[in-house]
Tab-separated table of C-alpha atoms in Angstrom:
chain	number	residue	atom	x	y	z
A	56	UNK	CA	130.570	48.537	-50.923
A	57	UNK	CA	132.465	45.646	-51.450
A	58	UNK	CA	134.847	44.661	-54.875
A	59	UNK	CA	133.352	40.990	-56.530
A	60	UNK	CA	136.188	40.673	-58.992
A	61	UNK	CA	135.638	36.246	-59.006
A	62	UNK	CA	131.764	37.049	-59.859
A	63	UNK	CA	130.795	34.973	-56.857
A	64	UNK	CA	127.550	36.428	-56.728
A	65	UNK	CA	126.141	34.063	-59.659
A	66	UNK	CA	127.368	31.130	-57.781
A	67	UNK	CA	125.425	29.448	-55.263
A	68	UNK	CA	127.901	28.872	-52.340
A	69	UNK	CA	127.989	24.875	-51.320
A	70	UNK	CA	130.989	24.642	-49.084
A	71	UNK	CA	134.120	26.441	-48.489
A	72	UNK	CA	137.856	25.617	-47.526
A	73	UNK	CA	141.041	27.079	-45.719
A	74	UNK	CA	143.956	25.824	-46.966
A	75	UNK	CA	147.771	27.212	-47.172
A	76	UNK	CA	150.009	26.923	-49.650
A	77	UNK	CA	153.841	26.552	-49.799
A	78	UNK	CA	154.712	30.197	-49.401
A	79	UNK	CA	152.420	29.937	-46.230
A	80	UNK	CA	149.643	31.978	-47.822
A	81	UNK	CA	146.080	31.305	-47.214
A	82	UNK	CA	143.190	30.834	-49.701
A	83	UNK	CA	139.636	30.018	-49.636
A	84	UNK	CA	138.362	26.982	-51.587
A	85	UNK	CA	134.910	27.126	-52.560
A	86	UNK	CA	132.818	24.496	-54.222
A	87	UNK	CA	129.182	25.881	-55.872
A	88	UNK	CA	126.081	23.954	-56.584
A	89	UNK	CA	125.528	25.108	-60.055
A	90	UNK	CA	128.088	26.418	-62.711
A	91	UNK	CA	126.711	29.749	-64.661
A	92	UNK	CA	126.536	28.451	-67.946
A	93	UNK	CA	128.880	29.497	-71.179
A	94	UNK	CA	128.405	29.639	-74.958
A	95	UNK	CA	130.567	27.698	-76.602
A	96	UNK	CA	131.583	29.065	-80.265
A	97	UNK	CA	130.732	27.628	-83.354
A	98	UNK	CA	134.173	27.016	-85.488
A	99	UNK	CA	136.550	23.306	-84.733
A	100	UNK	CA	139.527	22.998	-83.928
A	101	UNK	CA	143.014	20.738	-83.483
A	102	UNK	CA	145.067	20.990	-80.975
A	103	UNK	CA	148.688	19.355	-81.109
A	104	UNK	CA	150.578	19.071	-77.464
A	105	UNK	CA	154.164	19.946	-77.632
A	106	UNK	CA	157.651	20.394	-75.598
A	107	UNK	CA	158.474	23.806	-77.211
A	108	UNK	CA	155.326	25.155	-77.018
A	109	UNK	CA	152.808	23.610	-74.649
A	110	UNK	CA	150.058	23.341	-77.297
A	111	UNK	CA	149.507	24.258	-80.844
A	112	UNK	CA	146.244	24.560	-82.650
A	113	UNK	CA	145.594	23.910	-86.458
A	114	UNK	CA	144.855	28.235	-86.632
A	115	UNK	CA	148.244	28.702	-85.633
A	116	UNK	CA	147.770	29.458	-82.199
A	117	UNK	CA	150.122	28.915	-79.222
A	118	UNK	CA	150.405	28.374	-75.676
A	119	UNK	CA	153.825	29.655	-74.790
A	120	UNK	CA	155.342	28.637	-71.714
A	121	UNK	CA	158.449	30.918	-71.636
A	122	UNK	CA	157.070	32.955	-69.037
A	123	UNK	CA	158.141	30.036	-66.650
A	124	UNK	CA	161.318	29.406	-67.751
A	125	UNK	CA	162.223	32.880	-66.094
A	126	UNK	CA	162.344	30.896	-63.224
A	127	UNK	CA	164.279	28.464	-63.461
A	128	UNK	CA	167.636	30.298	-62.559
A	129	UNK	CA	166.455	31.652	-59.515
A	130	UNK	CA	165.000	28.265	-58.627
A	131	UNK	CA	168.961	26.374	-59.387
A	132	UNK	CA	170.631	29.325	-57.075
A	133	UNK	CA	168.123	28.555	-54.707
A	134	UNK	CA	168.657	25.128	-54.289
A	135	UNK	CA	172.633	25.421	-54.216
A	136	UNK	CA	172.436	27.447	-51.390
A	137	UNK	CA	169.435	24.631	-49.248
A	138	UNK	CA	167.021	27.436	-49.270
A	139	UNK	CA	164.317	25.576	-48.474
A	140	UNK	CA	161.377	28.315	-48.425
A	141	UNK	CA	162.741	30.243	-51.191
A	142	UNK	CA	162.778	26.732	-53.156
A	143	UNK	CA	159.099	26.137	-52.201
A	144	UNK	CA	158.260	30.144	-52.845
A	145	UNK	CA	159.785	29.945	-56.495
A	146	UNK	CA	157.783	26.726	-57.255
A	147	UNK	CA	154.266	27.922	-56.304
A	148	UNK	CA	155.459	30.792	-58.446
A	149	UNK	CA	155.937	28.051	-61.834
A	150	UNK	CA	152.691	26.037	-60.708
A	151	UNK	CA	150.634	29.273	-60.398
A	152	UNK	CA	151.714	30.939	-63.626
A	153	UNK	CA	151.712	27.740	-65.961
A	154	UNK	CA	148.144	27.209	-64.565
A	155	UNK	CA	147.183	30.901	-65.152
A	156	UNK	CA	148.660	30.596	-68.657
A	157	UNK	CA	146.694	27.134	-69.161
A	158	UNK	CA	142.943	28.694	-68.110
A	159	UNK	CA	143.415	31.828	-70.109
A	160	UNK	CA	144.316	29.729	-73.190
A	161	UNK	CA	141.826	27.150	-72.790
A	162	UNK	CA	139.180	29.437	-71.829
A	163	UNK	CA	139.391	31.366	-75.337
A	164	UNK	CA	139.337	27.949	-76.956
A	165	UNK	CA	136.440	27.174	-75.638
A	166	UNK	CA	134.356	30.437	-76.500
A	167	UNK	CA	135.934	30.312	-80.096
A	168	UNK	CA	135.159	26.591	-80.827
A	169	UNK	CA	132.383	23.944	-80.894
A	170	UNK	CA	134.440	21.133	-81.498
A	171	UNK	CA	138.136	20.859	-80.128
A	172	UNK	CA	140.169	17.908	-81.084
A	173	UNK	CA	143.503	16.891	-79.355
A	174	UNK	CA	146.094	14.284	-79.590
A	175	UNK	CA	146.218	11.046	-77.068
A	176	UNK	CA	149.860	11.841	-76.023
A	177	UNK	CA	150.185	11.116	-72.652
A	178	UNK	CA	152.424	12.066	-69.445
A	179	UNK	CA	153.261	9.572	-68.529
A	180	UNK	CA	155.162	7.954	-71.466
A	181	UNK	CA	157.948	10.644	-70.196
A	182	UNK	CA	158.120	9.583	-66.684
A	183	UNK	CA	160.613	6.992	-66.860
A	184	UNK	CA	162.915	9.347	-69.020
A	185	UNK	CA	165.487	11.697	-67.163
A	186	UNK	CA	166.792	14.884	-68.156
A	187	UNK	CA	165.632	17.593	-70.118
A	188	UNK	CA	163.090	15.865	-71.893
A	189	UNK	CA	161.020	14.950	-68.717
A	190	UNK	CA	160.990	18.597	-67.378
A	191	UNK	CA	159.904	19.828	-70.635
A	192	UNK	CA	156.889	17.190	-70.022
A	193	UNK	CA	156.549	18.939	-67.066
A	194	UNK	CA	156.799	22.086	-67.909
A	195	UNK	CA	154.388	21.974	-70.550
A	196	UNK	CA	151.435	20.626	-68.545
A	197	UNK	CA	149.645	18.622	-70.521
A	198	UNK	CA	147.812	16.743	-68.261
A	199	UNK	CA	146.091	20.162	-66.647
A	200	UNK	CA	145.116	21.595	-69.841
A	201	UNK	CA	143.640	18.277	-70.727
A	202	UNK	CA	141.561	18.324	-67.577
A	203	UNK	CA	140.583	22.416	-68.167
A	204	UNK	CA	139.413	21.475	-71.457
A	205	UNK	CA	137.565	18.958	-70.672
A	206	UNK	CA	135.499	20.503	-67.727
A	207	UNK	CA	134.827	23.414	-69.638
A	208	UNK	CA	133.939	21.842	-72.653
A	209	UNK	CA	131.091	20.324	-70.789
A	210	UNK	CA	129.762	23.283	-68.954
A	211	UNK	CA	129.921	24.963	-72.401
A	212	UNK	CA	128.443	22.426	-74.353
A	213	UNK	CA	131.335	21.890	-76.281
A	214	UNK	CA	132.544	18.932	-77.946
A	215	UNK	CA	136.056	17.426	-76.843
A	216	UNK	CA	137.598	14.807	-78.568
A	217	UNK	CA	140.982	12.927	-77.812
A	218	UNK	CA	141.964	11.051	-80.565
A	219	UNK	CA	145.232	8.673	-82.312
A	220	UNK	CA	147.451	11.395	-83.032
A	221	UNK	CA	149.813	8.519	-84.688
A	222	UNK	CA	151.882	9.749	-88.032
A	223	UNK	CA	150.077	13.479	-87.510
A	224	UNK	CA	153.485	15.090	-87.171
A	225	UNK	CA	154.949	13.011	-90.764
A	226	UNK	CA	151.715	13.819	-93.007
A	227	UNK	CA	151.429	16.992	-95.206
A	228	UNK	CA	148.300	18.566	-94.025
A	229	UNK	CA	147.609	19.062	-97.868
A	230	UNK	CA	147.903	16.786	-99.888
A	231	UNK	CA	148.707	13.331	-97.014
A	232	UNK	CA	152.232	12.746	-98.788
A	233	UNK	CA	154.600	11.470	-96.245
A	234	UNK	CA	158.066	11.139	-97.698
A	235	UNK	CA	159.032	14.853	-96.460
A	236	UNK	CA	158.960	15.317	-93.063
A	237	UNK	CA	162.256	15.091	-90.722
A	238	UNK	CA	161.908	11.488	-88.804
A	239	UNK	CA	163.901	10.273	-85.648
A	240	UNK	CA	165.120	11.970	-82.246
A	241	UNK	CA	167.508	13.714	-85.129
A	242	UNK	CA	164.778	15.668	-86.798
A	243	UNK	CA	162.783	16.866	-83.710
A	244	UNK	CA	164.920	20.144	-84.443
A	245	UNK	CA	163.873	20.726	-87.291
A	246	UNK	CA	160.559	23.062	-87.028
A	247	UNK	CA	159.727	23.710	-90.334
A	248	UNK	CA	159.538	21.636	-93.757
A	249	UNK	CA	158.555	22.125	-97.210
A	250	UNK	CA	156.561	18.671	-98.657
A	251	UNK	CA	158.238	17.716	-101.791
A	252	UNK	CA	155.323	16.743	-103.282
A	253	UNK	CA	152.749	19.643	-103.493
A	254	UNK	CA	155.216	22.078	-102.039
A	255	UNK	CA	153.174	23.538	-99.516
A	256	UNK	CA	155.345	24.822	-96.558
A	257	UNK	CA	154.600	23.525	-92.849
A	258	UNK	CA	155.446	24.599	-89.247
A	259	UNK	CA	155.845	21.324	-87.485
A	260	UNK	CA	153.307	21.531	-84.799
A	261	UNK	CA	150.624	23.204	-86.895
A	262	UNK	CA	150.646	20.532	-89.674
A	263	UNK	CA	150.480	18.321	-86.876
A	264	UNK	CA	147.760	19.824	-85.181
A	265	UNK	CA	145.648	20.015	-88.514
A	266	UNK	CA	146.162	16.320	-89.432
A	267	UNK	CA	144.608	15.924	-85.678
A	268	UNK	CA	141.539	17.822	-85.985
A	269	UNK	CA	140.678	16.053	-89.613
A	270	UNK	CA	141.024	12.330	-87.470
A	271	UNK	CA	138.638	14.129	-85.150
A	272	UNK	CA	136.336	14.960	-87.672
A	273	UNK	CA	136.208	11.551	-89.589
A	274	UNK	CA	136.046	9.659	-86.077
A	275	UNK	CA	132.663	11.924	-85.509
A	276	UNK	CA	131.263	10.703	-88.758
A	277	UNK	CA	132.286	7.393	-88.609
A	278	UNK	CA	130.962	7.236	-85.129
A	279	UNK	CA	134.090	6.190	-83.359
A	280	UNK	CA	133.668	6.542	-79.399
A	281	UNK	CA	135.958	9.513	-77.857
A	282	UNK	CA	139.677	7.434	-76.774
């Protein structure tokens, strides 16, 4: 009797691959014919990418990446004292839970939603920055849960959108005033606001994140192609 816990009996096996990792462990990579297909859900949603959080969504959901963070001590002893393996050990450790964290949130947007919207900020607008700011980019993996969404979006038959997230973060979701919000490098601190006109209170990144899924929804009836 043998233990299918991957559900590799719906697949049909095309090819298959030995590779090894850093920590020297080995894994088979298979590739299938034809993907057993998934239900999307029915609801929409925004989804606003972040440094603090990897991703929020306009129903005030969050993909944390704490977990990794854990890490990050053992990884700076480590590489004071030129451990070389222990180095490569701890960073298969980061890439394997920040993608485990990134398919399990992705995978529950996907089954919730028919229509997910997210903003067009990209990588590599960090990559010439040093410091903190580019490992938070990192960290946060933006362009992976980009490329999980979009993948299983299609196998699910649900509709991705990447749109101009530009003034999302400085417009009350309510009522589109835009005198309020904290502006500059300064004000990326501040996490939560109260608009001054219709006094609605806002968490940043879920304001954000709303304002997003409404330009989604306008480009789709306006007809605007996917950016």
């Amino acid at each position: 009797m043998s233990w299918d816990s991957y559900n590799l009996s719906l697949y049909q096996i095309n090819t298959c691959d030995i590779v090894q990792d850093s920590r020297n462990r080995w894994y088979a990579c298979l590739t299938v014919k034809d993907c057993p297909k998934q239900l999307c859900g029915t609801g929409s949603l925004g989804i606003d990418l972040g440094l603090k959080d990897g991703a929020t969504t306009s129903k005030g959901g969050k993909l944390t990446i704490k977990q990794i963070l854990k890490y990050a001590k053992e990884l700076a002893i480590a590489q004071r004292a030129d451990k070389k393996k222990r180095v490569q050990a701890i960073h298969a450790k980061i890439k394997n839970t920040r993608q485990d964290l990134i398919h399990k949130f992705t995978t529950q947007l996907v089954k919730d939603n028919a229509l997910i919207v997210v903003g067009d900020i990209k990588t590599t607008q960090f990559n010439n920055k040093k410091g903190k700011l580019a490992k938070s980019v990192c960290d946060a993996g933006w362009f992976e849960l980009k490329q999980q969404l979009t993948y299983k979006c299609k196998n699910a038959g649900c509709r991705c959108e990447i749109v101009n997230e530009k003034y999302t973060t400085q417009t009350c979701s309510c009522c589109g005033d835009m005198s309020s919000i904290p502006k500059g490098r300064a004000g990326l601190g501040i996490r939560e606001w109260t608009c001054a006109k219709c006094g609605t209170w806002h968490d940043r990144d879920i304001n954000a994140s709303r304002n997003i899924l409404v330009v989604g929804l306008d480009c789709l009836v306006e007809g605007t192609p996917e950016r």
